[in-house]
């Protein structure tokens, strides 16, 4: 962009309604039905709400960029609040497909874009870069689970997604490429085509596609049950069973569907007297907490069995099973300890077996637990497969805890019956593609590739079934259901596992997976989407595009190694349809930007590999992304933290910032995005509180100059107060203030090519962060000038003593400096003084009948702590009633909360910090309720 026309600041570079974004992101974690994430598992997805808000704010101008339209700070703030209100609606889950809300957001994006094009009409590449009739496209070079390109598409952008990982590529094709391609097309399946309404019904978006996925998925499920359903027999409740278990009386004589078979791995007993007995490794004998059901081992002679017992209480012995500690167990026959090393030797010798513990059957709206039966174990052994995924996995992969037990191939993680069911579905998929192509499609030209598109969704359904069908699936006694293999981002060793019935119409059933996928498909669609397999370090696809991306997590998640769990089955299903995508036997790993020490020869080399590769990837973005827009990058790496007097620093955080800056980026914003609604006490005094941090970056301008440390600090002191005021006006939570202030601070630092200290050495990112934190503290301290003398005394006392006692003499000396007195402070209701000791009153000690209208010595300190008390006892409505009486004093109290939180963070006073943070976070609702109580003439005071 020409030197005389620097890019306009976008909203995300100035302020965000962070609390609303974080609240929506947290709520989204509990939403499953219809959520695009239900298409297939991906690790550590970004919340859709956060992705949508970030991309919107990345494209919309901040009002300060247009002084001709918004000449005063008040005008700018009013416009900013209007945009905030739109974002607050935009992030709500209910508005994910609300065309009215999305349309309003798109119009704001277009409005900013047209202004940008008009202002750059004389740009030498205006036709190429600033076409007022066409928005720039969007690109995510680390597309992963697809949240970012999907939300860009919802906001009206043509979306490009790329990733090296074929599993990620497949997910993104399903999310952004296929739905727009076949939007509005009716289904092709014979059932739909025979319906009388086919010709007259209007198929919106991807509804027709979803209907075909449902139909052919059901056909696959039914065909699979015809072929292998006999291997999943029902269980009969016999009179003998009822005689032993009166709770089974309602089911006597009935055949119940088995939902799951619960197994335990076994090893030979280490006791020589029982060396021929394979004993179970059981982490718990508890089957159900709700039904108070547990297993009771029955040992007779040289054998054992299990009975199912019901009891009002489950003892500790049942809870522990045969487990002694981490990786060690006891012999059920003799009580002899079985060490972890012994189990590993048995595993490496191929001597790990399995033993059936119990059956879980479907009762009338309940789970029925039954003892193991010989025929059930026999049927499990009847499965014979003609193909297995005998691909070796990397034993030392990140998050893998399955090495060292003789498990070395992916086929080792599945029982024969599980492999047979998955193989059946991959074989039936080829039949589906043939059937669709033989249907005689109504418009073969427009339906080119349609059969392959349906096959992609059906393959994702196979992947979802795979997640429930491995020998690493746990049964949850607290929820009476199977967990997935990937309950977390790792593959831990599971000793007592659950084998689900793939035809039980429960989790793990192909039909259930299809239902979830079809609901998700109906919510998809938008402008065109394009998905390619690319390595981020060398891609140029970002050229002239808007970029938002979520790079790999330093050494937290081994995406490629974990993805192989699904890839081996995806490849079996799709390699003939997409030979280029599935050209390799396993997911590519050599170029994957993850710091795996075992793969790169140690931690140091792994870190160097990651940083070199990430710097190259960031250079591509810096060089190629559209110059009118900042790039947003999600940072969520594991932190290595060091506490200092100036705060908490993180070597991982600093290293990533160094990498970003060295690649040619200037930082203009840092926003903490949370998926947890409440602040954890562990997070206090940490710069790494957020689930992830969104870094807002721009390519450094060619005119960047060198500055001295003094000049850098001077610029901070001029610019940070204004930035801080904007952040506080946006009601940012105190817990997020320090992290968010790093953005404008780093914007000053990266404005220069380099900053030199007094010795002529280049100032490091760590030093810059320390100076930003110091300046932030100074700015907050300067805000104390708005407070009354009593409150300034209380603030200084609180910094040193908190709510603990201190010497009267110290309090008296401090009171002189603040032009007040201890006696007056006591009368003001701030402190208690006796026996030579002084102590600030805690909120719960303040009088419940306090009325600010009759308080003759009203203080900001007092107001804050009465609000904390009232909010805790009576909630936001009670706090709103109090604020309605306070007038303009209320806003000053909110400023004091920020200062108090900063002090608590430094002093590690978690409980108090949470109270002040909660008050600020509740402020918008408290203010709204206060306005309802206040006469119209007084509303302006709020």
GROMACS .gro file of C-alpha atoms in nm, residues 11 61 63 172 232 240 244 249 280 414 441 464 486 507 531 552 568 708 778 828:
model
   20
   11UNK     CA    1  -1.212  -0.317   1.500
   61UNK     CA    2  -1.316  -0.078   1.026
   63UNK     CA    3  -1.472   0.396   1.396
  172UNK     CA    4  -1.294  -2.941   0.533
  232UNK     CA    5  -2.414  -5.936   1.812
  240UNK     CA    6  -3.287  -6.874   3.683
  244UNK     CA    7  -3.102  -6.466   4.159
  249UNK     CA    8  -3.844  -5.973   3.713
  280UNK     CA    9  -0.776  -5.990   3.479
  414UNK     CA   10  -0.931  -5.344   1.760
  441UNK     CA   11  -2.905  -3.866  -1.214
  464UNK     CA   12  -1.726  -4.168   1.405
  486UNK     CA   13  -1.045  -3.997   2.211
  507UNK     CA   14  -2.344  -4.452   2.058
  531UNK     CA   15  -0.992  -2.742  -0.009
  552UNK     CA   16  -0.036  -2.666   1.539
  568UNK     CA   17  -0.621  -4.632   0.790
  708UNK     CA   18   1.603   0.380   2.161
  778UNK     CA   19   0.180   0.290   3.596
  828UNK     CA   20  -1.651   0.591   5.669
   0.00000   0.00000   0.00000
